[in-house]
Short mmCIF file of C-alpha atoms in Angstrom, two decimals:
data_model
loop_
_atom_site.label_atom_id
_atom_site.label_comp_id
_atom_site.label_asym_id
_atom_site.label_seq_id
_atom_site.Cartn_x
_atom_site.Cartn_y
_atom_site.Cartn_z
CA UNK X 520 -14.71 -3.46 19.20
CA UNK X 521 -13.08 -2.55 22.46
CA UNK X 522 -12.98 -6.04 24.01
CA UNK X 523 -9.57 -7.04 24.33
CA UNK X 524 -9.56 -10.26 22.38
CA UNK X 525 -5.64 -11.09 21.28
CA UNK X 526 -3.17 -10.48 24.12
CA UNK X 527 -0.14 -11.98 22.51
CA UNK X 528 0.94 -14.14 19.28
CA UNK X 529 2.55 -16.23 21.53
CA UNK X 530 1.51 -19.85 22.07
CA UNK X 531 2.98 -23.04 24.11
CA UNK X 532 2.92 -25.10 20.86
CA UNK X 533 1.94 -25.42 17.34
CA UNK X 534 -1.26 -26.69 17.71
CA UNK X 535 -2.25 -23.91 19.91
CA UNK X 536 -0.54 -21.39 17.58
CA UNK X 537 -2.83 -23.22 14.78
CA UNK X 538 -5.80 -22.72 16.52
CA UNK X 539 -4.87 -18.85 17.24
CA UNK X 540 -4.51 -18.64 13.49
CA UNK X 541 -8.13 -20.00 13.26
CA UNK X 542 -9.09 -17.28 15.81
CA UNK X 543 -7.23 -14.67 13.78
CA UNK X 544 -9.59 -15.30 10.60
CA UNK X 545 -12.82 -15.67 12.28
CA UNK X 546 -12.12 -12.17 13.94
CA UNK X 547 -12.03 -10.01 10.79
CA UNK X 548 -15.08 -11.63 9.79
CA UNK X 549 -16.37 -10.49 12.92
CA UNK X 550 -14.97 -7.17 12.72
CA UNK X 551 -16.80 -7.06 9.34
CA UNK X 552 -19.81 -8.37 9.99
CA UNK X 553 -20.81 -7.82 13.86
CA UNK X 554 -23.52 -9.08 14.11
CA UNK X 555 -24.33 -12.73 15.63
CA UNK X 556 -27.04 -13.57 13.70
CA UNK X 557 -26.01 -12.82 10.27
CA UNK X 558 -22.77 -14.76 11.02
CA UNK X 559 -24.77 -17.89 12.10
CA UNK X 560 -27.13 -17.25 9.14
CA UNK X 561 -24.34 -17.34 7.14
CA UNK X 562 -22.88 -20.57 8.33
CA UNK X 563 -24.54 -22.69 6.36
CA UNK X 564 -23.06 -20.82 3.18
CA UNK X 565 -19.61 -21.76 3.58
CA UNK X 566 -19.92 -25.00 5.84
CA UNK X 567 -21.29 -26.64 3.02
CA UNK X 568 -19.22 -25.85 0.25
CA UNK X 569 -16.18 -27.16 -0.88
CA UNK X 570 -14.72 -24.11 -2.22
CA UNK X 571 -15.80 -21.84 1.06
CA UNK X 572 -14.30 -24.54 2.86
CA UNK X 573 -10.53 -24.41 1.04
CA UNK X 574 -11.01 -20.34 1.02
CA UNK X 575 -11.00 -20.59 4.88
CA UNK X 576 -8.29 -22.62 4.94
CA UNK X 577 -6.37 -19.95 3.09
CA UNK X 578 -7.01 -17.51 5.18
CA UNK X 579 -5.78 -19.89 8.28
CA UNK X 580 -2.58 -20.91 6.74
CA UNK X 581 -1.53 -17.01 6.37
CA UNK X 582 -2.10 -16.18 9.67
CA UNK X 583 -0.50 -19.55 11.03
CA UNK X 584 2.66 -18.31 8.87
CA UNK X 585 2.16 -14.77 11.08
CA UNK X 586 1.78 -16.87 14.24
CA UNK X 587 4.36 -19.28 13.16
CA UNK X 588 7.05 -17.01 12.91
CA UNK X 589 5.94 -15.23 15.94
CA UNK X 590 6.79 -18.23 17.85
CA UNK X 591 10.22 -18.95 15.83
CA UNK X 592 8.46 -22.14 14.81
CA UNK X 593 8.07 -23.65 17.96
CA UNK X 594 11.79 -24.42 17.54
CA UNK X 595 13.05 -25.74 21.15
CA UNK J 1438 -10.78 -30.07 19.20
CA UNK J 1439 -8.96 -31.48 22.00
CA UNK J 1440 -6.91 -34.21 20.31
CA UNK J 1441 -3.16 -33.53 19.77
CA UNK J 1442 -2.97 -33.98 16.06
CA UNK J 1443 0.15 -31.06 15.64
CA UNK J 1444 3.36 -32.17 17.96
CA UNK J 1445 6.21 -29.85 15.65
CA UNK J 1446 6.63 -28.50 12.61
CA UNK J 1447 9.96 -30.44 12.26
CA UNK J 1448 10.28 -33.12 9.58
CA UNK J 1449 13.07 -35.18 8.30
CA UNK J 1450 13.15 -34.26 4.52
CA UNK J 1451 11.39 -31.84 2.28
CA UNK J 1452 9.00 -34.67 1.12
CA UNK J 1453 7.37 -35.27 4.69
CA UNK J 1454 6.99 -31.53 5.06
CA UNK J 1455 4.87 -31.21 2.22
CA UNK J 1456 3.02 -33.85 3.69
CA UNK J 1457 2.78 -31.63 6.80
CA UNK J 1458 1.34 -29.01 4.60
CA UNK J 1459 -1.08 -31.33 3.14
CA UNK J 1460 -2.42 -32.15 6.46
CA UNK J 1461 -2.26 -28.46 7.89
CA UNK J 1462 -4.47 -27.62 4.93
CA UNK J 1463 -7.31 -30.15 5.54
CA UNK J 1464 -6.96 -29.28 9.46
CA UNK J 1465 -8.45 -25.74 8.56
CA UNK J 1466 -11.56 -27.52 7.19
CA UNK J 1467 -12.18 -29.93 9.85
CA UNK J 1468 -12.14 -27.50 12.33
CA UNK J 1469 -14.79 -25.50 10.15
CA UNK J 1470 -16.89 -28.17 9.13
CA UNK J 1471 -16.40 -31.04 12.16
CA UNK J 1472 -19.19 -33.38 10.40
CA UNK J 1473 -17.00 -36.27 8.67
CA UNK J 1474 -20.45 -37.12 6.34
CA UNK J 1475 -20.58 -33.43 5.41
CA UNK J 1476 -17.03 -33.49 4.19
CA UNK J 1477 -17.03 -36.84 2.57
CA UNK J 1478 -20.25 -35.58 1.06
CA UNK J 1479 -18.20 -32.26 -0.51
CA UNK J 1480 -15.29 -34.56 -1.69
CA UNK J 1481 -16.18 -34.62 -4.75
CA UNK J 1482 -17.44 -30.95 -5.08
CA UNK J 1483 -13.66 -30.36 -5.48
CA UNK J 1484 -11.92 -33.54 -6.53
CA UNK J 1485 -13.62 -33.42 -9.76
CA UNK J 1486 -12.99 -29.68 -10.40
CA UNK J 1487 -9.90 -28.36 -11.76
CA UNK J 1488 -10.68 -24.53 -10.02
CA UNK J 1489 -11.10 -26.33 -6.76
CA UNK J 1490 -8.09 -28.46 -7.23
CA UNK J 1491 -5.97 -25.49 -7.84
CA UNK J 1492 -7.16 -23.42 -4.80
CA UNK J 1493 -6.42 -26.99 -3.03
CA UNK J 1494 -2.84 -26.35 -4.29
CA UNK J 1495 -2.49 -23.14 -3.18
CA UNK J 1496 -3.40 -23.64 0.35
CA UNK J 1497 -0.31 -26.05 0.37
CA UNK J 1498 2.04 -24.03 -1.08
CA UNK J 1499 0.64 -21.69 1.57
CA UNK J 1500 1.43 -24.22 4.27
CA UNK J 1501 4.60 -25.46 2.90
CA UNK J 1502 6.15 -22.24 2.87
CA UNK J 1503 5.61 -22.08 6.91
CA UNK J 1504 6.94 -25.71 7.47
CA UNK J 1505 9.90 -25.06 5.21
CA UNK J 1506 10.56 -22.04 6.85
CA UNK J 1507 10.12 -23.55 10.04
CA UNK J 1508 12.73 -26.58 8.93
CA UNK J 1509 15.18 -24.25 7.66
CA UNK J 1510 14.63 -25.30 4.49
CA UNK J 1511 16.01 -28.36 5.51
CA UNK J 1512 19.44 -27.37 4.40
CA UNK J 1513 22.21 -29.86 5.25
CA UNK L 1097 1.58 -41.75 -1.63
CA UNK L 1098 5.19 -43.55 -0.62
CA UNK L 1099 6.81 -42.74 -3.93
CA UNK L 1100 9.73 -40.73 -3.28
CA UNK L 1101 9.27 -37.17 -5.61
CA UNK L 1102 11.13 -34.26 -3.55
CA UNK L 1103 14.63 -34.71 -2.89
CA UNK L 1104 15.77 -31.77 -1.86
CA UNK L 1105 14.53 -28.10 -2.31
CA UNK L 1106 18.10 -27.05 -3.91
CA UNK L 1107 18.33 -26.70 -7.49
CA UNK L 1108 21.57 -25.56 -9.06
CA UNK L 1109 19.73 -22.59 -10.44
CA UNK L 1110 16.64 -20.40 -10.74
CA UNK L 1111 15.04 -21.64 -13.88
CA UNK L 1112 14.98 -25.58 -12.67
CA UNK L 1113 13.86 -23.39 -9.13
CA UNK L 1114 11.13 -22.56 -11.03
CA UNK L 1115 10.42 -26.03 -12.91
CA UNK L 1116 10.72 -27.56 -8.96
CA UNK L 1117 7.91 -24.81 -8.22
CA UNK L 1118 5.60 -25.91 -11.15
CA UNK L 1119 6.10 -29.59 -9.84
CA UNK L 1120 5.41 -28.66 -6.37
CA UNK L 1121 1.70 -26.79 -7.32
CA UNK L 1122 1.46 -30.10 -9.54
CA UNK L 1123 1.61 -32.47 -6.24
CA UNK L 1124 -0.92 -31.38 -4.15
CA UNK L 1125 -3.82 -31.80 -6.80
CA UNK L 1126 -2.25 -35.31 -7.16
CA UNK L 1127 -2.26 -36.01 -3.75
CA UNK L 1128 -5.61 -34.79 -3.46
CA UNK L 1129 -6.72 -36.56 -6.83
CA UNK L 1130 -4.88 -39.27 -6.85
CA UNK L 1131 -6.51 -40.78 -10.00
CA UNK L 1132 -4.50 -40.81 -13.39
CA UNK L 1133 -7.70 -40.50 -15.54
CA UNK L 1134 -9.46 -37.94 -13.71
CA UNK L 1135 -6.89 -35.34 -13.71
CA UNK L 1136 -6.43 -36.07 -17.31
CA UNK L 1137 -10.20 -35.51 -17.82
CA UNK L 1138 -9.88 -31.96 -15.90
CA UNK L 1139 -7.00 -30.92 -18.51
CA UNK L 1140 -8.90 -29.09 -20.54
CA UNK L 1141 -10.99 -27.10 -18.24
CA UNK L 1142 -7.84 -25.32 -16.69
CA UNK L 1143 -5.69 -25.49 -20.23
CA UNK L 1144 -8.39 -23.56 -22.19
CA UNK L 1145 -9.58 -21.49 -19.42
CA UNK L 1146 -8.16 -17.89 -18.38
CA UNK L 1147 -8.71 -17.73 -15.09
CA UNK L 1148 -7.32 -21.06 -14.01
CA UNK L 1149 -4.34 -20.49 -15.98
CA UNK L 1150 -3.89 -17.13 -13.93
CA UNK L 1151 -5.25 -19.33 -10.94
CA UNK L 1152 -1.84 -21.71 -11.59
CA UNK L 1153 0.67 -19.04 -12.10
CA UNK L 1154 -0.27 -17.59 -8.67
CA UNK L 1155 0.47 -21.13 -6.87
CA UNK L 1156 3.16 -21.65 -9.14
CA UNK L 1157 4.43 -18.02 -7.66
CA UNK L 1158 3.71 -19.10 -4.39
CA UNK L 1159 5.54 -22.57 -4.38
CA UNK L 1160 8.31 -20.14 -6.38
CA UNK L 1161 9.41 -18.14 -2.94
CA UNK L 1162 9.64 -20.84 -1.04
CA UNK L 1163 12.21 -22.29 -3.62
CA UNK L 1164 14.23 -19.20 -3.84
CA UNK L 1165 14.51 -18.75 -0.78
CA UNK L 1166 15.67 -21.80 0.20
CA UNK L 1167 18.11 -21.73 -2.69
CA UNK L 1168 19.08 -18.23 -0.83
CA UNK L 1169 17.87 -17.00 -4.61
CA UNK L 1170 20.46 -18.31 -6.40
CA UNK L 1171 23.30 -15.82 -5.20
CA UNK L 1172 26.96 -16.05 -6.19
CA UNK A 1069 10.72 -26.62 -21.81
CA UNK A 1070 14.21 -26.81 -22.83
CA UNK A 1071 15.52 -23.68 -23.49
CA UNK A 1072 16.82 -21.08 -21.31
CA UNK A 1073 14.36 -18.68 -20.26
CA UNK A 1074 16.09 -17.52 -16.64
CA UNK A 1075 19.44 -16.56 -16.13
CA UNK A 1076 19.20 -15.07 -12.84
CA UNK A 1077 16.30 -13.18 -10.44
CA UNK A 1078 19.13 -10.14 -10.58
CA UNK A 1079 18.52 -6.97 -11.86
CA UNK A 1080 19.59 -3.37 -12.67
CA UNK A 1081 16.87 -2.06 -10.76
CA UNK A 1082 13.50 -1.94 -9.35
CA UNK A 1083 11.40 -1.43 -12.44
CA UNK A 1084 13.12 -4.37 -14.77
CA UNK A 1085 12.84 -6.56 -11.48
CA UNK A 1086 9.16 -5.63 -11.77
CA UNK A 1087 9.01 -6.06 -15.24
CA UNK A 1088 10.95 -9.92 -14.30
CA UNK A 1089 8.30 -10.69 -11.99
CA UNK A 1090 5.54 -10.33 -15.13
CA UNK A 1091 7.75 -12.59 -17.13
CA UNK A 1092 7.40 -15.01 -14.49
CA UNK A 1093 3.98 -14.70 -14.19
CA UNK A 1094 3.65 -15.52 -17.56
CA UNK A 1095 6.12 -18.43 -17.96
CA UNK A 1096 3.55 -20.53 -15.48
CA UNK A 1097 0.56 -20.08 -17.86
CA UNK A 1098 2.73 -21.43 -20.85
CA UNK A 1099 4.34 -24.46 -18.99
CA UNK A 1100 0.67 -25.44 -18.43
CA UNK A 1101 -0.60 -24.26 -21.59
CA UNK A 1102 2.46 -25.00 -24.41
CA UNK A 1103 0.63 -24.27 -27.17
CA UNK A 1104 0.66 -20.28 -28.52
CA UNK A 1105 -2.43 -20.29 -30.62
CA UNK A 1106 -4.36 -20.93 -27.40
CA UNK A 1107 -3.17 -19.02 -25.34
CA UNK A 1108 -3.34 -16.22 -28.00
CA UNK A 1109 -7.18 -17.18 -28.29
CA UNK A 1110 -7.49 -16.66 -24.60
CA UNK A 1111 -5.92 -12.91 -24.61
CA UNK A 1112 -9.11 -11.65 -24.63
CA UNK A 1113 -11.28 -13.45 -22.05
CA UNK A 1114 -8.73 -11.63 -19.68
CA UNK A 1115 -7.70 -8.64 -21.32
CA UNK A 1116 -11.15 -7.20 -21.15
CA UNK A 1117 -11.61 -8.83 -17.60
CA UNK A 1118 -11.62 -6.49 -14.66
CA UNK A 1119 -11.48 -9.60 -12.27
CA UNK A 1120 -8.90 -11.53 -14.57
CA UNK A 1121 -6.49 -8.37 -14.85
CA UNK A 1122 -6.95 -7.88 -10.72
CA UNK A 1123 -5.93 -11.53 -10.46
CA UNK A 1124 -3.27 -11.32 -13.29
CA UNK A 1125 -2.21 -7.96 -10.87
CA UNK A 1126 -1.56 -10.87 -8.12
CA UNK A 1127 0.59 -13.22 -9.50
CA UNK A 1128 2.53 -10.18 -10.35
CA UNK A 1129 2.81 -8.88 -6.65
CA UNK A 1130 3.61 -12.48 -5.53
CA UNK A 1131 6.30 -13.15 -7.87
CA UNK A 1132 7.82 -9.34 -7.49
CA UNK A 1133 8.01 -10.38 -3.70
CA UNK A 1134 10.53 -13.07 -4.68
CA UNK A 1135 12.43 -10.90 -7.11
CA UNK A 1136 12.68 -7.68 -4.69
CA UNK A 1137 14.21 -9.97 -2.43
CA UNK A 1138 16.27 -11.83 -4.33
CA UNK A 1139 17.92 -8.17 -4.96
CA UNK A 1140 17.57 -6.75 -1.41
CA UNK A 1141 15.12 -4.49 -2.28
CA UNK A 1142 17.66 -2.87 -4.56
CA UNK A 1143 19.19 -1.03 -1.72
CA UNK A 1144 21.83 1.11 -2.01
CA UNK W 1007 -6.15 11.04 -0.97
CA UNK W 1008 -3.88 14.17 0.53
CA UNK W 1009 -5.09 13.19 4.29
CA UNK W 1010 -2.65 11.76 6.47
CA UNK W 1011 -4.04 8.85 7.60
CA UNK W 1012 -1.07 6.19 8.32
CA UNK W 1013 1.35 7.69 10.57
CA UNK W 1014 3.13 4.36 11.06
CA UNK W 1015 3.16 0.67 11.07
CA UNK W 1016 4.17 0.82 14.79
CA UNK W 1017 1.24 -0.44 17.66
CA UNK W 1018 0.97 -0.88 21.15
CA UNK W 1019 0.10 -4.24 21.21
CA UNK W 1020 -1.54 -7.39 18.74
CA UNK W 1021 -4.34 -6.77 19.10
CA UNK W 1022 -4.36 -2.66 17.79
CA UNK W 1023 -1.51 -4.34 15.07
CA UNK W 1024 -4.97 -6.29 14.05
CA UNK W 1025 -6.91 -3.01 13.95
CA UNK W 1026 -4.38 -1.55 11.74
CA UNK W 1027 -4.52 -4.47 9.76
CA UNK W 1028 -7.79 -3.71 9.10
CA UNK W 1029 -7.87 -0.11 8.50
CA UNK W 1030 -5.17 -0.63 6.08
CA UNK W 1031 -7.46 -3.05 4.06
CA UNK W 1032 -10.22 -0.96 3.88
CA UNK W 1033 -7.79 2.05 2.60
CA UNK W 1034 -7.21 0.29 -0.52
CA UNK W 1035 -10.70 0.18 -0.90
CA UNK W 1036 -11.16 3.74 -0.36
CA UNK W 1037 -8.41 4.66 -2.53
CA UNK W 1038 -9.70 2.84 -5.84
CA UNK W 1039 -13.70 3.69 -4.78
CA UNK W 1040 -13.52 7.16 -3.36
CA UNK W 1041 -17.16 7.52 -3.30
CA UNK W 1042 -18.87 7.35 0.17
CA UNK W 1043 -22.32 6.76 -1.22
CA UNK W 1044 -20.99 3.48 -3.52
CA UNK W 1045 -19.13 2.00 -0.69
CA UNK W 1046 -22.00 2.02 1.71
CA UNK W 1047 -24.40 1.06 -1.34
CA UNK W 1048 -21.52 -2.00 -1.47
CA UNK W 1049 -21.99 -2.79 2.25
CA UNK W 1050 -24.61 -5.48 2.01
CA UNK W 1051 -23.00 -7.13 -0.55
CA UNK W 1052 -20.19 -8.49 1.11
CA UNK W 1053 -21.14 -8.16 4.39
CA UNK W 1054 -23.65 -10.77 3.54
CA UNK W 1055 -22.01 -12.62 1.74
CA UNK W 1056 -19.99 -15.62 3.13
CA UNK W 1057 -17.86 -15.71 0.20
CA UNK W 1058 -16.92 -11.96 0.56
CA UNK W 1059 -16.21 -11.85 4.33
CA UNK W 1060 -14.11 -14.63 3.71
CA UNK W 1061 -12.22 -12.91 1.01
CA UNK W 1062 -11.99 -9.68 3.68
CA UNK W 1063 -10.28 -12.28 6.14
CA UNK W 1064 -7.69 -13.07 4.07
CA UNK W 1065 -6.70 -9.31 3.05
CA UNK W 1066 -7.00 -8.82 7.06
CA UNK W 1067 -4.22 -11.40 7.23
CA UNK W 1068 -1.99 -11.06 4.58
CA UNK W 1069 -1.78 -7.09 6.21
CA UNK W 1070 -1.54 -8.68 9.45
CA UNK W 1071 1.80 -10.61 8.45
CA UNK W 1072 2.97 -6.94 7.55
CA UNK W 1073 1.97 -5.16 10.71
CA UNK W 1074 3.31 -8.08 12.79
CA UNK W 1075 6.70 -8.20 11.32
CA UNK W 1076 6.98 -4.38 11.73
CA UNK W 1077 6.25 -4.79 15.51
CA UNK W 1078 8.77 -7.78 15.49
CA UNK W 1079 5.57 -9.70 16.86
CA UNK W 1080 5.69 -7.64 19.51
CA UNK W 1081 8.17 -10.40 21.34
CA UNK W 1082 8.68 -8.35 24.95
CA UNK H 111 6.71 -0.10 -22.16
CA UNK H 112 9.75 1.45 -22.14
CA UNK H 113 9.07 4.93 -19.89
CA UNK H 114 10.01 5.07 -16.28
CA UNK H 115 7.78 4.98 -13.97
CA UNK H 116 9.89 3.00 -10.92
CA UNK H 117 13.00 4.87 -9.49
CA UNK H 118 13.05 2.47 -6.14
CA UNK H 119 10.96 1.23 -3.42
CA UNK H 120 12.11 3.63 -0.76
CA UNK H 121 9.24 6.14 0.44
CA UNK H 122 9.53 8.52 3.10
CA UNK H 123 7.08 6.90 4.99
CA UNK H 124 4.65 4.41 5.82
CA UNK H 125 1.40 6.48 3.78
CA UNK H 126 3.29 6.81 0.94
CA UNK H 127 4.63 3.31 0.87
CA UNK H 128 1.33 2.32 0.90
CA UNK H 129 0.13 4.44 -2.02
CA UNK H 130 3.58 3.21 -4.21
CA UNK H 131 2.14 -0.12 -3.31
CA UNK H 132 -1.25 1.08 -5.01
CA UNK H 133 0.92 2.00 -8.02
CA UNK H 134 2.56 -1.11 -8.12
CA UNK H 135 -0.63 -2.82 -8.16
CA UNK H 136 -2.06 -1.02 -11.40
CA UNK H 137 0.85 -1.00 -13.21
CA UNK H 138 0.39 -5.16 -13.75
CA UNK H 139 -2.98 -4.26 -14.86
CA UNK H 140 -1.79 -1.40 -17.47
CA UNK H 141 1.15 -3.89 -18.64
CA UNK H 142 -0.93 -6.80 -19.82
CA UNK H 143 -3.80 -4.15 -20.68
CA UNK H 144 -1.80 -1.27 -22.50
CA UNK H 145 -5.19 0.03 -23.84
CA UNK H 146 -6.15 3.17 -22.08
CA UNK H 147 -9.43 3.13 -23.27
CA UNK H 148 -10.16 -0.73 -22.36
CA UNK H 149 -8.94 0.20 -18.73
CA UNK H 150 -11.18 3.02 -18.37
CA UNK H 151 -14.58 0.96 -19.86
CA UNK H 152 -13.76 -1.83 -17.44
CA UNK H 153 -13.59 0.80 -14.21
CA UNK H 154 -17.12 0.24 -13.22
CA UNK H 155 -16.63 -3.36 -13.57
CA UNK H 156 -14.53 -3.79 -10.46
CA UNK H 157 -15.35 -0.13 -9.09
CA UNK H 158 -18.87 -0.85 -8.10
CA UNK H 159 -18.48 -4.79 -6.96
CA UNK H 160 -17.86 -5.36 -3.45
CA UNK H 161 -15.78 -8.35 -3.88
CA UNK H 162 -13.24 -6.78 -7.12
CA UNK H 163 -12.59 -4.17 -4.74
CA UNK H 164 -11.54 -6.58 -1.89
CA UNK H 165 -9.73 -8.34 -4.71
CA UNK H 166 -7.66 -5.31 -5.71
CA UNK H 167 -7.06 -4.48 -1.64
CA UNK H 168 -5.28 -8.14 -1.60
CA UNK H 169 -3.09 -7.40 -4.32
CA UNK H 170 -2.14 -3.81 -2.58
CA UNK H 171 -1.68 -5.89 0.77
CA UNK H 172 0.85 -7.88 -1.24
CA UNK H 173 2.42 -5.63 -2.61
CA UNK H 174 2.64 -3.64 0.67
CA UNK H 175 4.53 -5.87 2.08
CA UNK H 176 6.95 -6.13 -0.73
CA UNK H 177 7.45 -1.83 0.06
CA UNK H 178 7.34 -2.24 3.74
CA UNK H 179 9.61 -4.87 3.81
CA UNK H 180 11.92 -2.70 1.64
CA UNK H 181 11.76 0.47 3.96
CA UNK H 182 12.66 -2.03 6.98
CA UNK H 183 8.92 -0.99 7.90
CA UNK H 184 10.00 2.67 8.33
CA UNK H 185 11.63 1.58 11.97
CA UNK H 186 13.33 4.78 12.65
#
């Protein structure tokens, strides 16, 4: 993948340091699997199940930790 | 998701950051699966299993390790 | 939930750092299930089951650095 | 659980801090599950388990995380 | 595995910190599964899989945390 | 088990952190499963399944960390 994608872990806020953590774990699923179509085939997999569902939000809470501290917590 | 739903990851006490951990956790999911039927629908997919449950808890812990992190650990 | 549960995240030392920990994973499946009799129901199929007793130890583990750390691990 | 289990997350070295980190793993699964005979009945159902001992392997790395750092990595 | 393959944790930027990230979860892989042939025979089985890619995410992430830390988050 | 098999967690580099991470990661397994003949019946088990094998690259990631953060991340 040569696109450049991530330029910093740096974000104005925590809500935008959230959402790069949301990025963050779609993009190794993308890095995985590249192609478009099997990732929208396979939507329907984990957007409808529970347990898909809280194994996402695993993977966004580590990299909110990695983005988190990045930031120094947003502390002003 | 435009609406501000994150303003810090200050608290006042331990207790309201867990809370904050609780609600980063479920944040993951609704910005996987936006449809509020399609998550009520799952509810109780996991509320009535203990496997789910767990994983549940260990997306918090996840969480709460960044916001206590982030609140120093709220040390006096 | 208003109850107050979490104090503080200080214990005076590691074993009641680790009995915090194991009420810490314990809170978010209440919070989540919030009913007495179901979680009582679900006893069993986590107490007699292998992998959800591994599945506990690892939140429990989780929830267990954040306690020692903030407790600076207990050093003299 | 009322007796004394852990003194402190200090040790000697690297290997009995490893070797704490398994005792912790293990104290979690009989907090939840007290009684001996079943846990003794479950031995097996993980023992023989690739997937169990891989997630047993886990809660070992998590909780030797804690302990390495509790002893600063047992630098000299 | 006598091939140097890791020369160090140390990137340019976030986004080849990422790419490590990934690299170094597919070592482990490599390392326990040597075999070309089985690995690629594996391929379609996670990387159809929403469960799986999921599961590749997190490992992606928890390496991540690693790789960012060594970089200091590559704060300029 | 009584042998030693851990002198420290310094390596000389990043590669070889990584494989004492590897070490680290089986040694859990061999400590609740001392049987060297169970271990060695249960290889193809995890082996040849695309999602043990991401399993056991988590628990190396973890335990990476653990060696990085140990070696200060081989910063020279």
């Amino acid at each position: 993948m040569s696109d450049k994608w991530l330029e910093s872990l740096a974000t104005v806020d925590a809500q935008s340091g959230y959402e790069l953590a949301i990025k963050l774990s779609r993009m190794a699923v993308k890095y995985t699997q590249p192609s478009d179509e099997m990732r929208n085939k396979l939507r329907p997999d984990y957007g409808e199940n529970a347990d898909s569902l809280i194994a996402v939000s695993q993977v966004v809470a580590i990299n909110f930790q990695t983005v988190s501290a990045a930031n120094n917590y947003w502390r002003s």
